[in-house]
Structure formats: C-alpha cells, structure tokens
PDB file of C-alpha atoms in Angstrom:
ATOM      1  CA  MET A  21     -14.598 -13.782 -26.997  1.00 62.00           C
ATOM      2  CA  LEU A  22     -11.334 -12.505 -28.459  1.00 65.00           C
ATOM      3  CA  THR A  23     -12.214 -13.396 -32.056  1.00 65.00           C
ATOM      4  CA  PRO A  24     -13.581  -9.936 -32.949  1.00 67.00           C
ATOM      5  CA  LEU A  25     -10.248  -8.415 -31.930  1.00 70.00           C
ATOM      6  CA  PHE A  26      -8.101 -10.561 -34.256  1.00 75.00           C
ATOM      7  CA  LYS A  27      -8.325 -11.417 -37.947  1.00 77.00           C
ATOM      8  CA  LYS A  28      -7.468 -15.092 -37.494  1.00 82.00           C
ATOM      9  CA  PRO A  29      -9.660 -17.143 -35.123  1.00 80.00           C
ATOM     10  CA  LYS A  30      -6.845 -19.644 -34.506  1.00 84.00           C
ATOM     11  CA  PHE A  31      -4.560 -16.862 -33.263  1.00 85.00           C
ATOM     12  CA  ALA A  32      -7.360 -15.524 -31.036  1.00 81.00           C
ATOM     13  CA  SER A  33      -7.830 -18.946 -29.430  1.00 83.00           C
ATOM     14  CA  THR A  34      -4.085 -19.238 -28.821  1.00 87.00           C
ATOM     15  CA  VAL A  35      -3.942 -15.799 -27.204  1.00 85.00           C
ATOM     16  CA  GLY A  36      -7.020 -16.627 -25.108  1.00 82.00           C
ATOM     17  CA  SER A  37      -5.449 -19.853 -23.859  1.00 86.00           C
ATOM     18  CA  MET A  38      -2.205 -18.120 -22.991  1.00 88.00           C
ATOM     19  CA  LEU A  39      -4.033 -15.338 -21.131  1.00 85.00           C
ATOM     20  CA  THR A  40      -5.960 -17.934 -19.130  1.00 83.00           C
ATOM     21  CA  VAL A  41      -2.718 -19.568 -17.999  1.00 86.00           C
ATOM     22  CA  VAL A  42      -1.074 -16.215 -17.184  1.00 86.00           C
ATOM     23  CA  PHE A  43      -4.073 -14.959 -15.188  1.00 81.00           C
ATOM     24  CA  GLY A  44      -4.269 -18.278 -13.354  1.00 80.00           C
ATOM     25  CA  CYS A  45      -0.599 -18.030 -12.418  1.00 82.00           C
ATOM     26  CA  LEU A  46      -1.120 -14.529 -11.010  1.00 79.00           C
ATOM     27  CA  SER A  47      -3.070 -16.090  -8.180  1.00 80.00           C
ATOM     28  CA  LEU A  48       0.058 -17.898  -7.009  1.00 81.00           C
ATOM     29  CA  PHE A  49       1.194 -14.636  -5.421  1.00 79.00           C
ATOM     30  CA  THR A  50      -1.744 -14.811  -2.999  1.00 80.00           C
ATOM     31  CA  VAL A  51      -0.723 -18.303  -1.916  1.00 76.00           C
ATOM     32  CA  LEU A  52       3.040 -17.831  -1.799  1.00 79.00           C
ATOM     33  CA  MET A  53       3.200 -14.408  -0.142  1.00 80.00           C
ATOM     34  CA  LYS A  54       2.290 -13.994   3.495  1.00 76.00           C
ATOM     35  CA  ASP A  55       0.108 -10.990   4.345  1.00 80.00           C
ATOM     36  CA  PHE A  56      -1.042 -10.471   0.765  1.00 81.00           C
ATOM     37  CA  PRO A  57      -3.251  -7.334   0.747  1.00 83.00           C
ATOM     38  CA  GLN A  58      -6.972  -8.161   0.696  1.00 81.00           C
ATOM     39  CA  PRO A  59      -7.909  -5.321  -1.737  1.00 84.00           C
ATOM     40  CA  LEU A  60      -5.460  -6.806  -4.242  1.00 83.00           C
ATOM     41  CA  VAL A  61      -7.223 -10.165  -3.911  1.00 82.00           C
ATOM     42  CA  TRP A  62     -10.497  -8.461  -4.912  1.00 84.00           C
ATOM     43  CA  VAL A  63      -8.781  -6.894  -7.936  1.00 83.00           C
ATOM     44  CA  LEU A  64      -7.184 -10.189  -8.976  1.00 82.00           C
ATOM     45  CA  CYS A  65     -10.549 -11.913  -8.646  1.00 83.00           C
ATOM     46  CA  LEU A  66     -11.889  -9.745 -11.465  1.00 83.00           C
ATOM     47  CA  LEU A  67      -9.985 -12.134 -13.714  1.00 82.00           C
ATOM     48  CA  SER A  68     -11.928 -15.386 -13.644  1.00 82.00           C
ATOM     49  CA  PRO A  69      -8.897 -17.748 -13.836  1.00 85.00           C
ATOM     50  CA  SER A  70      -7.367 -15.971 -10.850  1.00 85.00           C
ATOM     51  CA  ALA A  71     -10.647 -16.080  -8.915  1.00 86.00           C
ATOM     52  CA  PHE A  72     -10.956 -19.807  -9.593  1.00 87.00           C
ATOM     53  CA  SER A  73      -7.364 -20.482  -8.506  1.00 86.00           C
ATOM     54  CA  ILE A  74      -7.712 -18.386  -5.345  1.00 85.00           C
ATOM     55  CA  GLY A  75     -10.931 -20.228  -4.521  1.00 86.00           C
ATOM     56  CA  ILE A  76      -9.291 -23.631  -5.012  1.00 87.00           C
ATOM     57  CA  ALA A  77      -6.323 -22.588  -2.844  1.00 85.00           C
ATOM     58  CA  GLN A  78      -8.723 -21.467  -0.116  1.00 86.00           C
ATOM     59  CA  VAL A  79     -10.658 -24.752  -0.274  1.00 86.00           C
ATOM     60  CA  VAL A  80      -7.382 -26.683   0.050  1.00 86.00           C
ATOM     61  CA  TYR A  81      -6.442 -24.525   3.052  1.00 84.00           C
ATOM     62  CA  LEU A  82      -9.820 -25.119   4.726  1.00 85.00           C
ATOM     63  CA  GLU A  83      -9.581 -28.860   4.096  1.00 87.00           C
ATOM     64  CA  ALA A  84      -6.111 -28.920   5.668  1.00 86.00           C
ATOM     65  CA  GLN A  85      -7.492 -27.160   8.744  1.00 82.00           C
ATOM     66  CA  GLY A  86     -10.032 -29.944   9.169  1.00 80.00           C
ATOM     67  CA  ASP A  87     -13.252 -27.942   8.802  1.00 76.00           C
ATOM     68  CA  GLY A  88     -13.579 -28.121   5.058  1.00 79.00           C
ATOM     69  CA  ALA A  89     -15.382 -25.668   2.824  1.00 79.00           C
ATOM     70  CA  VAL A  90     -18.784 -25.359   4.490  1.00 80.00           C
ATOM     71  CA  PHE A  91     -21.019 -22.314   4.925  1.00 80.00           C
ATOM     72  CA  SER A  92     -19.838 -21.756   8.490  1.00 80.00           C
ATOM     73  CA  SER A  93     -16.196 -21.512   7.361  1.00 79.00           C
ATOM     74  CA  LEU A  94     -16.589 -19.201   4.347  1.00 80.00           C
ATOM     75  CA  ALA A  95     -14.931 -16.319   6.204  1.00 82.00           C
ATOM     76  CA  ASN A  96     -12.053 -18.366   7.700  1.00 81.00           C
ATOM     77  CA  GLY A  97      -8.530 -18.535   6.374  1.00 76.00           C
ATOM     78  CA  PRO A  98      -6.113 -16.062   4.819  1.00 78.00           C
ATOM     79  CA  HIS A  99      -8.608 -15.031   2.117  1.00 79.00           C
ATOM     80  CA  PRO A 100     -12.323 -15.574   2.734  1.00 84.00           C
ATOM     81  CA  LEU A 101     -13.878 -18.066   0.337  1.00 85.00           C
ATOM     82  CA  TYR A 102     -16.844 -15.807  -0.319  1.00 86.00           C
ATOM     83  CA  VAL A 103     -14.570 -13.318  -2.172  1.00 86.00           C
ATOM     84  CA  PRO A 104     -13.822 -15.564  -5.183  1.00 87.00           C
ATOM     85  CA  LEU A 105     -17.403 -16.860  -5.190  1.00 88.00           C
ATOM     86  CA  ILE A 106     -18.877 -13.359  -5.379  1.00 89.00           C
ATOM     87  CA  MET A 107     -16.335 -12.294  -7.960  1.00 88.00           C
ATOM     88  CA  LEU A 108     -16.975 -15.341 -10.164  1.00 89.00           C
ATOM     89  CA  VAL A 109     -20.662 -14.417 -10.290  1.00 92.00           C
ATOM     90  CA  LEU A 110     -19.702 -10.825 -11.108  1.00 91.00           C
ATOM     91  CA  ASP A 111     -17.247 -12.095 -13.744  1.00 89.00           C
ATOM     92  CA  CYS A 112     -20.036 -14.062 -15.420  1.00 91.00           C
ATOM     93  CA  ILE A 113     -22.159 -10.926 -15.688  1.00 94.00           C
ATOM     94  CA  LEU A 114     -19.267  -8.743 -16.876  1.00 90.00           C
ATOM     95  CA  TYR A 115     -18.107 -11.278 -19.471  1.00 85.00           C
ATOM     96  CA  LEU A 116     -21.672 -11.691 -20.736  1.00 91.00           C
ATOM     97  CA  LEU A 117     -22.001  -7.930 -21.205  1.00 92.00           C
ATOM     98  CA  LEU A 118     -18.574  -7.768 -22.852  1.00 85.00           C
ATOM     99  CA  ALA A 119     -19.433 -10.634 -25.212  1.00 83.00           C
ATOM    100  CA  VAL A 120     -22.710  -8.974 -26.208  1.00 88.00           C
ATOM    101  CA  TYR A 121     -20.895  -5.676 -26.799  1.00 87.00           C
ATOM    102  CA  LEU A 122     -18.099  -7.267 -28.864  1.00 77.00           C
ATOM    103  CA  ASP A 123     -20.604  -9.259 -30.895  1.00 79.00           C
ATOM    104  CA  GLN A 124     -22.200  -6.034 -32.123  1.00 79.00           C
TER     105      GLN A 124
END
C-alpha cells in the first residue's frame, strides 16, 4: 500500500515492515502500564498491528484468568476484547478505501 508514495518498491516494503513492527510495539504500553486510558486504546487500535497485539494480550489475560476468550467474557479484563475486534473490522474498511484511493 505504500508503493505509490515511494519511487522504489523495495524501499516501500522495508518502510512498511518497519512501521508494522513499530505500531505493534506501541501496544506494549497498554500491557505494561497500569490504568492505561481506555480512549487511548481505541486510538491505538486504529493501527491494525496495535489492535492485533492488544487483542492477543487480552486473550492471554483471559486465558490466565481461567475463563478464556468466549463471548461471555468479551467485556472482562483491563481492556475489553470487543474493542480490538471492532477496530480490526474498521481497519479493514479504512485500509481498503485508502488502497483504492492511492491506486488512483
């Protein structure tokens, strides 16, 4: 998706890979900090690597509590599991629209 922004496709793929790692690491703040603000979690979840990492961290938390990630426990834990799920669906739509726009 970054290829239209750069002249060299190889450089665009390198930048894309690095951004994926950086955005994934941003989600570590939600796990490491106690009382992380919930609105900031919604903002971080706009970045799909962060949403995925926050979702995985929440699943691990729910598994450690013994319930697991089931529909009845979607709202349990420090960050509800439905937040990254909703945002990943929204990310798919936003990235599709962005890809169509950049392809023009």
